[in-house]
PDB file of C-alpha atoms in Angstrom:
ATOM      1  CA  LEU A   1       8.671   3.952  20.262  1.00 53.00           C
ATOM      2  CA  ALA A   2      11.091   2.112  17.991  1.00 57.00           C
ATOM      3  CA  GLY A   3       9.982   4.133  14.984  1.00 56.00           C
ATOM      4  CA  ASP A   4      11.011   7.385  16.652  1.00 58.00           C
ATOM      5  CA  PHE A   5      14.584   6.196  17.042  1.00 58.00           C
ATOM      6  CA  ASN A   6      14.786   5.195  13.396  1.00 57.00           C
ATOM      7  CA  ARG A   7      13.761   8.560  11.968  1.00 55.00           C
ATOM      8  CA  SER A   8      16.196  10.271   9.650  1.00 57.00           C
ATOM      9  CA  SER A   9      16.972  13.982   9.489  1.00 64.00           C
ATOM     10  CA  TYR A  10      14.772  14.256   6.383  1.00 72.00           C
ATOM     11  CA  VAL A  11      11.072  14.988   6.492  1.00 82.00           C
ATOM     12  CA  THR A  12       9.509  11.879   4.972  1.00 88.00           C
ATOM     13  CA  VAL A  13       5.977  11.542   3.614  1.00 92.00           C
ATOM     14  CA  ALA A  14       4.732   8.046   2.759  1.00 92.00           C
ATOM     15  CA  VAL A  15       1.804   7.595   0.365  1.00 93.00           C
ATOM     16  CA  TYR A  16       0.029   4.352   1.223  1.00 92.00           C
ATOM     17  CA  GLY A  17      -3.020   2.583  -0.195  1.00 89.00           C
ATOM     18  CA  ALA A  18      -4.367  -0.050  -2.541  1.00 85.00           C
ATOM     19  CA  THR A  19      -3.537  -0.403  -6.228  1.00 83.00           C
ATOM     20  CA  GLN A  20      -5.299   1.765  -8.789  1.00 83.00           C
ATOM     21  CA  VAL A  21      -6.479   4.486  -6.397  1.00 89.00           C
ATOM     22  CA  GLY A  22      -4.262   7.215  -7.855  1.00 89.00           C
ATOM     23  CA  LYS A  23      -1.279   7.330  -5.482  1.00 91.00           C
ATOM     24  CA  THR A  24       1.327   7.966  -8.186  1.00 90.00           C
ATOM     25  CA  THR A  25      -0.874  10.493  -9.986  1.00 90.00           C
ATOM     26  CA  LEU A  26      -1.436  12.319  -6.703  1.00 92.00           C
ATOM     27  CA  ILE A  27       2.295  12.531  -5.957  1.00 93.00           C
ATOM     28  CA  LEU A  28       3.228  13.726  -9.438  1.00 92.00           C
ATOM     29  CA  ASP A  29       0.459  16.330  -9.348  1.00 90.00           C
ATOM     30  CA  LEU A  30       1.613  17.625  -5.951  1.00 91.00           C
ATOM     31  CA  LEU A  31       5.180  17.839  -7.277  1.00 91.00           C
ATOM     32  CA  GLY A  32       4.004  20.054 -10.141  1.00 90.00           C
ATOM     33  CA  VAL A  33       3.665  17.549 -13.004  1.00 90.00           C
ATOM     34  CA  THR A  34       0.370  18.283 -14.718  1.00 80.00           C
ATOM     35  CA  GLY A  35      -1.574  17.958 -17.968  1.00 80.00           C
ATOM     36  CA  GLU A  36      -0.072  15.952 -20.817  1.00 85.00           C
ATOM     37  CA  ALA A  37       3.192  15.465 -18.903  1.00 92.00           C
ATOM     38  CA  LEU A  38       1.277  13.687 -16.127  1.00 90.00           C
ATOM     39  CA  GLU A  39      -0.250  11.224 -18.577  1.00 88.00           C
ATOM     40  CA  ARG A  40       3.093  10.705 -20.316  1.00 91.00           C
ATOM     41  CA  ALA A  41       4.946  10.096 -17.035  1.00 93.00           C
ATOM     42  CA  SER A  42       2.299   7.624 -15.858  1.00 89.00           C
ATOM     43  CA  LYS A  43       2.640   5.527 -19.021  1.00 89.00           C
ATOM     44  CA  VAL A  44       6.409   5.291 -18.622  1.00 93.00           C
ATOM     45  CA  LEU A  45       6.251   4.452 -14.907  1.00 90.00           C
ATOM     46  CA  ARG A  46       3.734   1.694 -15.598  1.00 84.00           C
ATOM     47  CA  GLY A  47       6.448  -0.145 -17.546  1.00 78.00           C
ATOM     48  CA  GLU A  48       4.170  -2.324 -19.709  1.00 64.00           C
ATOM     49  CA  GLN A  49       2.034  -3.186 -16.682  1.00 65.00           C
ATOM     50  CA  PRO A  50      -1.622  -3.492 -17.789  1.00 56.00           C
ATOM     51  CA  MET A  51      -4.297  -1.240 -16.362  1.00 48.00           C
ATOM     52  CA  GLY A  52      -5.946  -2.635 -13.257  1.00 44.00           C
ATOM     53  CA  LYS A  53      -2.669  -3.549 -11.592  1.00 49.00           C
ATOM     54  CA  SER A  54      -0.227  -1.554  -9.501  1.00 52.00           C
ATOM     55  CA  SER A  55       1.926   0.732 -11.634  1.00 58.00           C
ATOM     56  CA  THR A  56       4.847   0.833  -9.187  1.00 66.00           C
ATOM     57  CA  ALA A  57       6.718  -2.287  -8.125  1.00 69.00           C
ATOM     58  CA  CYS A  58       8.899  -0.794  -5.395  1.00 79.00           C
ATOM     59  CA  ALA A  59       9.128   2.271  -3.186  1.00 84.00           C
ATOM     60  CA  ILE A  60       9.981   5.266  -5.371  1.00 91.00           C
ATOM     61  CA  ARG A  61      11.124   8.771  -4.594  1.00 92.00           C
ATOM     62  CA  TYR A  62      10.647  11.163  -7.504  1.00 92.00           C
ATOM     63  CA  GLY A  63      12.879  14.061  -8.411  1.00 91.00           C
ATOM     64  CA  ARG A  64      13.602  16.428 -11.264  1.00 90.00           C
ATOM     65  CA  SER A  65      16.420  15.603 -13.690  1.00 92.00           C
ATOM     66  CA  LYS A  66      18.990  18.104 -14.877  1.00 90.00           C
ATOM     67  CA  ASP A  67      17.768  17.765 -18.468  1.00 94.00           C
ATOM     68  CA  ASP A  68      14.881  16.250 -20.403  1.00 95.00           C
ATOM     69  CA  ASN A  69      15.876  12.615 -19.839  1.00 96.00           C
ATOM     70  CA  TRP A  70      14.859  10.026 -17.260  1.00 96.00           C
ATOM     71  CA  TYR A  71      17.385   8.866 -14.650  1.00 96.00           C
ATOM     72  CA  ILE A  72      16.690   5.693 -12.683  1.00 94.00           C
ATOM     73  CA  GLY A  73      18.612   4.751  -9.545  1.00 91.00           C
ATOM     74  CA  ASP A  74      22.317   5.627  -9.538  1.00 87.00           C
ATOM     75  CA  ALA A  75      22.631   5.536 -13.337  1.00 86.00           C
ATOM     76  CA  SER A  76      24.442   8.506 -14.844  1.00 87.00           C
ATOM     77  CA  ASP A  77      23.090   7.904 -18.345  1.00 91.00           C
ATOM     78  CA  GLY A  78      19.803   9.545 -19.237  1.00 94.00           C
ATOM     79  CA  LEU A  79      16.972   7.564 -20.850  1.00 95.00           C
ATOM     80  CA  ASP A  80      14.205   8.519 -23.240  1.00 95.00           C
ATOM     81  CA  ASP A  81      10.602   7.486 -22.538  1.00 95.00           C
ATOM     82  CA  GLU A  82      10.831   4.100 -24.260  1.00 95.00           C
ATOM     83  CA  ALA A  83      14.128   3.079 -22.641  1.00 95.00           C
ATOM     84  CA  ALA A  84      12.844   4.139 -19.216  1.00 94.00           C
ATOM     85  CA  ARG A  85       9.625   2.170 -19.726  1.00 93.00           C
ATOM     86  CA  VAL A  86      11.618  -0.956 -20.612  1.00 92.00           C
ATOM     87  CA  GLN A  87      13.755  -0.562 -17.487  1.00 91.00           C
ATOM     88  CA  PHE A  88      10.714  -0.157 -15.227  1.00 90.00           C
ATOM     89  CA  SER A  89       9.297  -3.315 -16.788  1.00 88.00           C
ATOM     90  CA  ALA A  90      12.547  -5.187 -16.031  1.00 89.00           C
ATOM     91  CA  ILE A  91      12.476  -3.983 -12.413  1.00 86.00           C
ATOM     92  CA  ARG A  92       8.932  -5.307 -12.035  1.00 82.00           C
ATOM     93  CA  THR A  93       9.813  -8.667 -13.620  1.00 83.00           C
ATOM     94  CA  GLU A  94      12.727  -9.131 -11.207  1.00 83.00           C
ATOM     95  CA  LEU A  95      10.418  -8.452  -8.293  1.00 77.00           C
ATOM     96  CA  GLU A  96       7.576 -10.696  -9.427  1.00 74.00           C
ATOM     97  CA  GLU A  97       9.979 -13.580 -10.027  1.00 77.00           C
ATOM     98  CA  GLY A  98      11.439 -13.174  -6.548  1.00 72.00           C
ATOM     99  CA  ARG A  99      14.885 -12.186  -7.806  1.00 73.00           C
ATOM    100  CA  SER A 100      14.789  -8.788  -6.082  1.00 67.00           C
ATOM    101  CA  GLN A 101      14.101  -8.478  -2.359  1.00 65.00           C
ATOM    102  CA  SER A 102      15.635  -5.094  -1.646  1.00 68.00           C
ATOM    103  CA  ALA A 103      13.486  -2.710   0.383  1.00 68.00           C
ATOM    104  CA  ASP A 104      15.571   0.280  -0.685  1.00 81.00           C
ATOM    105  CA  VAL A 105      13.898   3.316  -2.208  1.00 86.00           C
ATOM    106  CA  LEU A 106      14.422   3.707  -5.965  1.00 90.00           C
ATOM    107  CA  ALA A 107      15.323   7.270  -6.959  1.00 92.00           C
ATOM    108  CA  VAL A 108      13.586   8.290 -10.170  1.00 94.00           C
ATOM    109  CA  ARG A 109      14.306  11.657 -11.751  1.00 94.00           C
ATOM    110  CA  LEU A 110      11.738  12.762 -14.298  1.00 95.00           C
ATOM    111  CA  PRO A 111      12.497  14.960 -17.322  1.00 95.00           C
ATOM    112  CA  SER A 112      12.805  18.599 -16.311  1.00 93.00           C
ATOM    113  CA  MET A 113      10.258  19.673 -18.921  1.00 93.00           C
ATOM    114  CA  PHE A 114       7.539  17.733 -17.066  1.00 93.00           C
ATOM    115  CA  PHE A 115       7.576  20.208 -14.184  1.00 90.00           C
ATOM    116  CA  GLU A 116       5.824  23.544 -13.929  1.00 79.00           C
ATOM    117  CA  GLN A 117       8.238  26.458 -13.988  1.00 62.00           C
ATOM    118  CA  GLY A 118       6.304  28.580 -11.490  1.00 59.00           C
ATOM    119  CA  GLU A 119       6.809  28.205  -7.747  1.00 59.00           C
ATOM    120  CA  GLY A 120       4.365  28.037  -4.859  1.00 68.00           C
ATOM    121  CA  ASN A 121       1.953  25.589  -6.461  1.00 82.00           C
ATOM    122  CA  ALA A 122       3.916  22.402  -5.838  1.00 87.00           C
ATOM    123  CA  LEU A 123       5.803  20.574  -3.114  1.00 86.00           C
ATOM    124  CA  SER A 124       9.497  21.140  -2.622  1.00 82.00           C
ATOM    125  CA  LEU A 125      11.544  18.421  -4.298  1.00 76.00           C
ATOM    126  CA  ASP A 126      13.734  18.378  -1.187  1.00 78.00           C
ATOM    127  CA  LEU A 127      10.894  16.607   0.585  1.00 82.00           C
ATOM    128  CA  ARG A 128      11.190  12.823   0.737  1.00 86.00           C
ATOM    129  CA  ILE A 129       7.768  11.776  -0.538  1.00 90.00           C
ATOM    130  CA  LEU A 130       7.660   8.026  -1.114  1.00 91.00           C
ATOM    131  CA  ASP A 131       5.355   6.186  -3.490  1.00 91.00           C
ATOM    132  CA  ILE A 132       4.632   2.862  -1.756  1.00 86.00           C
ATOM    133  CA  PRO A 133       3.451  -0.078  -3.957  1.00 81.00           C
ATOM    134  CA  GLY A 134      -0.225  -1.016  -3.716  1.00 80.00           C
ATOM    135  CA  ILE A 135      -1.060  -3.106  -0.657  1.00 75.00           C
ATOM    136  CA  ASN A 136      -3.385  -5.542  -2.447  1.00 70.00           C
ATOM    137  CA  ALA A 137      -0.975  -6.990  -4.997  1.00 66.00           C
ATOM    138  CA  VAL A 138      -1.899 -10.396  -6.445  1.00 66.00           C
ATOM    139  CA  ASN A 139       1.652 -11.646  -6.993  1.00 68.00           C
ATOM    140  CA  GLU A 140       3.047 -13.308  -3.820  1.00 75.00           C
ATOM    141  CA  ALA A 141       6.570 -11.943  -4.276  1.00 73.00           C
ATOM    142  CA  GLU A 142       5.115  -8.464  -4.707  1.00 72.00           C
ATOM    143  CA  GLN A 143       3.015  -8.899  -1.548  1.00 75.00           C
ATOM    144  CA  ALA A 144       6.156  -9.777   0.398  1.00 78.00           C
ATOM    145  CA  GLN A 145       7.967  -6.773  -1.083  1.00 75.00           C
ATOM    146  CA  VAL A 146       5.162  -4.394  -0.109  1.00 77.00           C
ATOM    147  CA  ALA A 147       5.293  -5.755   3.446  1.00 79.00           C
ATOM    148  CA  ARG A 148       9.067  -5.198   3.633  1.00 81.00           C
ATOM    149  CA  VAL A 149       8.817  -1.666   2.243  1.00 80.00           C
ATOM    150  CA  ALA A 150       5.873  -0.715   4.440  1.00 80.00           C
ATOM    151  CA  GLU A 151       7.540  -1.968   7.606  1.00 81.00           C
ATOM    152  CA  LYS A 152      10.696  -0.041   6.789  1.00 83.00           C
ATOM    153  CA  TYR A 153       9.305   3.297   5.625  1.00 84.00           C
ATOM    154  CA  VAL A 154       5.618   3.719   6.411  1.00 84.00           C
ATOM    155  CA  ALA A 155       5.848   3.046  10.127  1.00 78.00           C
ATOM    156  CA  THR A 156       8.603   5.639  10.578  1.00 83.00           C
ATOM    157  CA  ALA A 157       7.373   8.352   8.189  1.00 89.00           C
ATOM    158  CA  ASP A 158       6.752  11.837   9.549  1.00 91.00           C
ATOM    159  CA  LEU A 159       3.483  12.127   7.640  1.00 93.00           C
ATOM    160  CA  ILE A 160       1.398   9.360   6.076  1.00 94.00           C
ATOM    161  CA  LEU A 161      -1.137   9.958   3.325  1.00 96.00           C
ATOM    162  CA  LEU A 162      -3.734   7.176   3.338  1.00 95.00           C
ATOM    163  CA  VAL A 163      -5.103   7.158  -0.214  1.00 95.00           C
ATOM    164  CA  GLY A 164      -8.258   5.418  -1.384  1.00 94.00           C
ATOM    165  CA  ARG A 165     -11.410   5.840  -3.402  1.00 94.00           C
ATOM    166  CA  ALA A 166     -14.264   7.889  -1.983  1.00 94.00           C
ATOM    167  CA  ASP A 167     -16.706   5.171  -3.060  1.00 91.00           C
ATOM    168  CA  ASP A 168     -14.828   2.547  -1.032  1.00 91.00           C
ATOM    169  CA  LEU A 169     -14.370   4.137   2.395  1.00 91.00           C
ATOM    170  CA  GLY A 170     -14.061   0.729   4.023  1.00 89.00           C
ATOM    171  CA  PHE A 171     -10.349   0.814   3.100  1.00 90.00           C
ATOM    172  CA  LEU A 172      -9.773   2.980   6.193  1.00 90.00           C
ATOM    173  CA  HIS A 173     -10.749   0.232   8.615  1.00 87.00           C
ATOM    174  CA  PRO A 174      -7.592  -0.647  10.600  1.00 81.00           C
ATOM    175  CA  ASN A 175      -7.949  -4.305   9.598  1.00 82.00           C
ATOM    176  CA  LYS A 176      -7.937  -3.374   5.904  1.00 85.00           C
ATOM    177  CA  LEU A 177      -4.716  -1.338   6.088  1.00 84.00           C
ATOM    178  CA  ARG A 178      -2.652  -4.541   6.496  1.00 79.00           C
ATOM    179  CA  LEU A 179       0.018  -2.937   8.645  1.00 81.00           C
ATOM    180  CA  ALA A 180      -0.221  -3.103  12.426  1.00 81.00           C
ATOM    181  CA  ALA A 181       1.598   0.213  12.827  1.00 81.00           C
ATOM    182  CA  LEU A 182      -1.291   1.995  11.069  1.00 86.00           C
ATOM    183  CA  GLY A 183      -3.994   0.595  13.323  1.00 84.00           C
ATOM    184  CA  ASP A 184      -4.159   3.742  15.453  1.00 86.00           C
ATOM    185  CA  TRP A 185      -4.230   6.292  12.614  1.00 90.00           C
ATOM    186  CA  ILE A 186      -7.570   7.643  13.840  1.00 89.00           C
ATOM    187  CA  ILE A 187      -6.041   9.000  17.053  1.00 87.00           C
ATOM    188  CA  GLN A 188      -2.975  10.575  15.422  1.00 88.00           C
ATOM    189  CA  PRO A 189      -4.378  13.568  13.503  1.00 87.00           C
ATOM    190  CA  ASN A 190      -0.955  15.239  13.428  1.00 90.00           C
ATOM    191  CA  ARG A 191       0.613  12.374  11.496  1.00 93.00           C
ATOM    192  CA  TYR A 192      -2.046  11.277   9.019  1.00 94.00           C
ATOM    193  CA  ARG A 193      -4.089  12.737   6.182  1.00 96.00           C
ATOM    194  CA  VAL A 194      -6.742  10.847   4.238  1.00 96.00           C
ATOM    195  CA  VAL A 195      -6.784  11.615   0.511  1.00 97.00           C
ATOM    196  CA  LEU A 196      -9.871  10.404  -1.312  1.00 96.00           C
ATOM    197  CA  SER A 197      -9.741   9.989  -5.074  1.00 94.00           C
ATOM    198  CA  TYR A 198     -12.727   9.718  -7.429  1.00 94.00           C
ATOM    199  CA  THR A 199     -14.744  11.834  -4.999  1.00 95.00           C
ATOM    200  CA  PHE A 200     -16.780  13.802  -7.514  1.00 95.00           C
ATOM    201  CA  SER A 201     -17.451  10.975 -10.011  1.00 93.00           C
ATOM    202  CA  PRO A 202     -20.016   8.663  -8.309  1.00 92.00           C
ATOM    203  CA  ALA A 203     -23.600   9.250  -9.456  1.00 92.00           C
ATOM    204  CA  SER A 204     -24.946   9.590  -5.902  1.00 92.00           C
ATOM    205  CA  PHE A 205     -22.374  12.267  -5.089  1.00 94.00           C
ATOM    206  CA  LYS A 206     -23.083  14.099  -8.347  1.00 93.00           C
ATOM    207  CA  THR A 207     -26.778  14.227  -7.481  1.00 94.00           C
ATOM    208  CA  TRP A 208     -26.091  15.576  -3.981  1.00 95.00           C
ATOM    209  CA  PHE A 209     -23.371  18.005  -5.056  1.00 94.00           C
ATOM    210  CA  GLY A 210     -25.470  19.338  -7.907  1.00 88.00           C
ATOM    211  CA  GLN A 211     -28.488  20.128  -5.756  1.00 90.00           C
ATOM    212  CA  ASP A 212     -26.952  23.257  -4.285  1.00 88.00           C
ATOM    213  CA  LYS A 213     -23.720  25.209  -4.064  1.00 90.00           C
ATOM    214  CA  ARG A 214     -21.700  23.046  -1.667  1.00 94.00           C
ATOM    215  CA  THR A 215     -18.879  24.212   0.556  1.00 95.00           C
ATOM    216  CA  LEU A 216     -15.730  22.329   1.441  1.00 95.00           C
ATOM    217  CA  GLU A 217     -17.040  21.878   4.992  1.00 95.00           C
ATOM    218  CA  GLN A 218     -20.248  20.311   3.672  1.00 96.00           C
ATOM    219  CA  VAL A 219     -18.345  17.887   1.439  1.00 96.00           C
ATOM    220  CA  ARG A 220     -16.133  16.796   4.318  1.00 96.00           C
ATOM    221  CA  ALA A 221     -19.140  16.447   6.627  1.00 96.00           C
ATOM    222  CA  LYS A 222     -20.944  14.247   4.093  1.00 95.00           C
ATOM    223  CA  LEU A 223     -17.953  11.942   3.667  1.00 95.00           C
ATOM    224  CA  TYR A 224     -17.426  11.771   7.430  1.00 94.00           C
ATOM    225  CA  GLN A 225     -21.079  10.774   7.811  1.00 93.00           C
ATOM    226  CA  GLU A 226     -20.592   8.017   5.235  1.00 92.00           C
ATOM    227  CA  LEU A 227     -17.504   6.815   7.105  1.00 90.00           C
ATOM    228  CA  GLY A 228     -19.745   6.213  10.102  1.00 84.00           C
ATOM    229  CA  THR A 229     -21.860   3.733   8.134  1.00 84.00           C
ATOM    230  CA  HIS A 230     -19.026   1.186   8.245  1.00 77.00           C
ATOM    231  CA  ASP A 231     -18.425  -1.040  11.240  1.00 75.00           C
ATOM    232  CA  TYR A 232     -16.386   1.548  13.117  1.00 76.00           C
ATOM    233  CA  LYS A 233     -17.083   5.128  14.126  1.00 80.00           C
ATOM    234  CA  PRO A 234     -14.161   7.541  13.704  1.00 86.00           C
ATOM    235  CA  PRO A 235     -14.038  10.538  16.080  1.00 89.00           C
ATOM    236  CA  LYS A 236     -15.152  13.938  14.809  1.00 91.00           C
ATOM    237  CA  SER A 237     -11.498  15.039  14.508  1.00 90.00           C
ATOM    238  CA  VAL A 238     -11.146  12.744  11.465  1.00 93.00           C
ATOM    239  CA  GLU A 239     -13.400  15.036   9.430  1.00 94.00           C
ATOM    240  CA  ALA A 240     -10.654  17.677   9.191  1.00 94.00           C
ATOM    241  CA  MET A 241      -8.176  15.007   8.025  1.00 95.00           C
ATOM    242  CA  LEU A 242     -10.204  14.262   4.875  1.00 96.00           C
ATOM    243  CA  TYR A 243      -9.045  15.590   1.514  1.00 97.00           C
ATOM    244  CA  PRO A 244     -11.668  14.637  -1.089  1.00 96.00           C
ATOM    245  CA  LEU A 245      -9.945  15.164  -4.437  1.00 95.00           C
ATOM    246  CA  GLU A 246     -10.210  14.169  -8.072  1.00 92.00           C
ATOM    247  CA  PHE A 247      -7.298  14.201 -10.501  1.00 85.00           C
ATOM    248  CA  GLY A 248      -6.028  12.736 -13.737  1.00 80.00           C
ATOM    249  CA  ASP A 249      -8.397  11.120 -16.228  1.00 81.00           C
ATOM    250  CA  SER A 250     -11.377  10.986 -13.870  1.00 86.00           C
ATOM    251  CA  LEU A 251     -11.252  14.763 -13.308  1.00 87.00           C
ATOM    252  CA  HIS A 252     -10.882  15.385 -17.025  1.00 86.00           C
ATOM    253  CA  SER A 253     -13.955  13.234 -17.729  1.00 89.00           C
ATOM    254  CA  LEU A 254     -16.088  15.536 -15.558  1.00 90.00           C
ATOM    255  CA  GLY A 255     -15.606  18.225 -18.217  1.00 86.00           C
ATOM    256  CA  ALA A 256     -18.606  16.841 -20.098  1.00 88.00           C
ATOM    257  CA  ALA A 257     -20.741  18.839 -17.645  1.00 90.00           C
ATOM    258  CA  PRO A 258     -18.936  22.227 -17.564  1.00 92.00           C
ATOM    259  CA  GLU A 259     -20.892  23.772 -14.685  1.00 93.00           C
ATOM    260  CA  TYR A 260     -20.462  20.718 -12.465  1.00 94.00           C
ATOM    261  CA  HIS A 261     -16.804  20.430 -13.473  1.00 93.00           C
ATOM    262  CA  GLN A 262     -16.075  24.035 -12.543  1.00 94.00           C
ATOM    263  CA  ALA A 263     -17.772  23.731  -9.161  1.00 94.00           C
ATOM    264  CA  ALA A 264     -15.744  20.586  -8.430  1.00 95.00           C
ATOM    265  CA  VAL A 265     -12.460  22.135  -9.617  1.00 94.00           C
ATOM    266  CA  THR A 266     -12.981  25.182  -7.383  1.00 95.00           C
ATOM    267  CA  LEU A 267     -13.179  22.959  -4.286  1.00 95.00           C
ATOM    268  CA  ILE A 268     -10.394  20.655  -5.483  1.00 95.00           C
ATOM    269  CA  GLN A 269      -7.995  23.579  -5.942  1.00 93.00           C
ATOM    270  CA  GLN A 270      -8.823  24.831  -2.453  1.00 95.00           C
ATOM    271  CA  LEU A 271      -8.211  21.350  -0.984  1.00 95.00           C
ATOM    272  CA  ARG A 272      -4.991  20.918  -2.925  1.00 93.00           C
ATOM    273  CA  ARG A 273      -3.592  24.193  -1.572  1.00 93.00           C
ATOM    274  CA  GLU A 274      -4.528  23.127   1.943  1.00 94.00           C
ATOM    275  CA  LEU A 275      -2.877  19.738   1.460  1.00 94.00           C
ATOM    276  CA  LEU A 276       0.307  21.360   0.107  1.00 92.00           C
TER     277      LEU A 276
END
């Protein structure tokens, strides 16, 4: 019950999962950052971090700046892309060398021009949606930081998005989530959603999906069935908690097969609206 007493007056959503599963891309997409701006923002946030490693070094809450500059933390001076990238790199270096042990959330305001102007197709920026660093970091100092952040914010969040790849459903096993407070996610359907990235890319899924015109219910049912092949059997209620999506570069790459791409996008847009 301790978590309930620590809740703030804000509605907080924590996005939790391994590195390189698309957590940051998912958040930025839900906030209305799309297309070229999404790719540009991702490069800056990575802060010289090579592909294959976590792009975020600390818990981040994203917002929209008052102009077309970046603002990081409490700084009043705006930064261009290159200056912001250098600062994100410095933040990561401090963490990896053990010089920073703060579990505070870093406020990052992205250039206003990155956001869609229309309303109704993105989350409210008043929502506290937190980008939690990847849980399988290699660096020991980063591992300790993730543990501190997760204990402080994930356990007390109002809604938790468990994010992972559709071709690696074993990540949902309570033992793999690396946080005791998440061990009972299966029996809390009001507090958890499971977002699966890279759903439409695997060859086996492409073959199945391309055989007939598939509905959202059929896609969820198939993934739920695959969940049952691991060494635990989630209850049927978990099926409705699944949000099989595809976004960013992997979605763009599906465009090589226009008919398949369009069928996937139709379902993805429906799922995205439901998730919002």
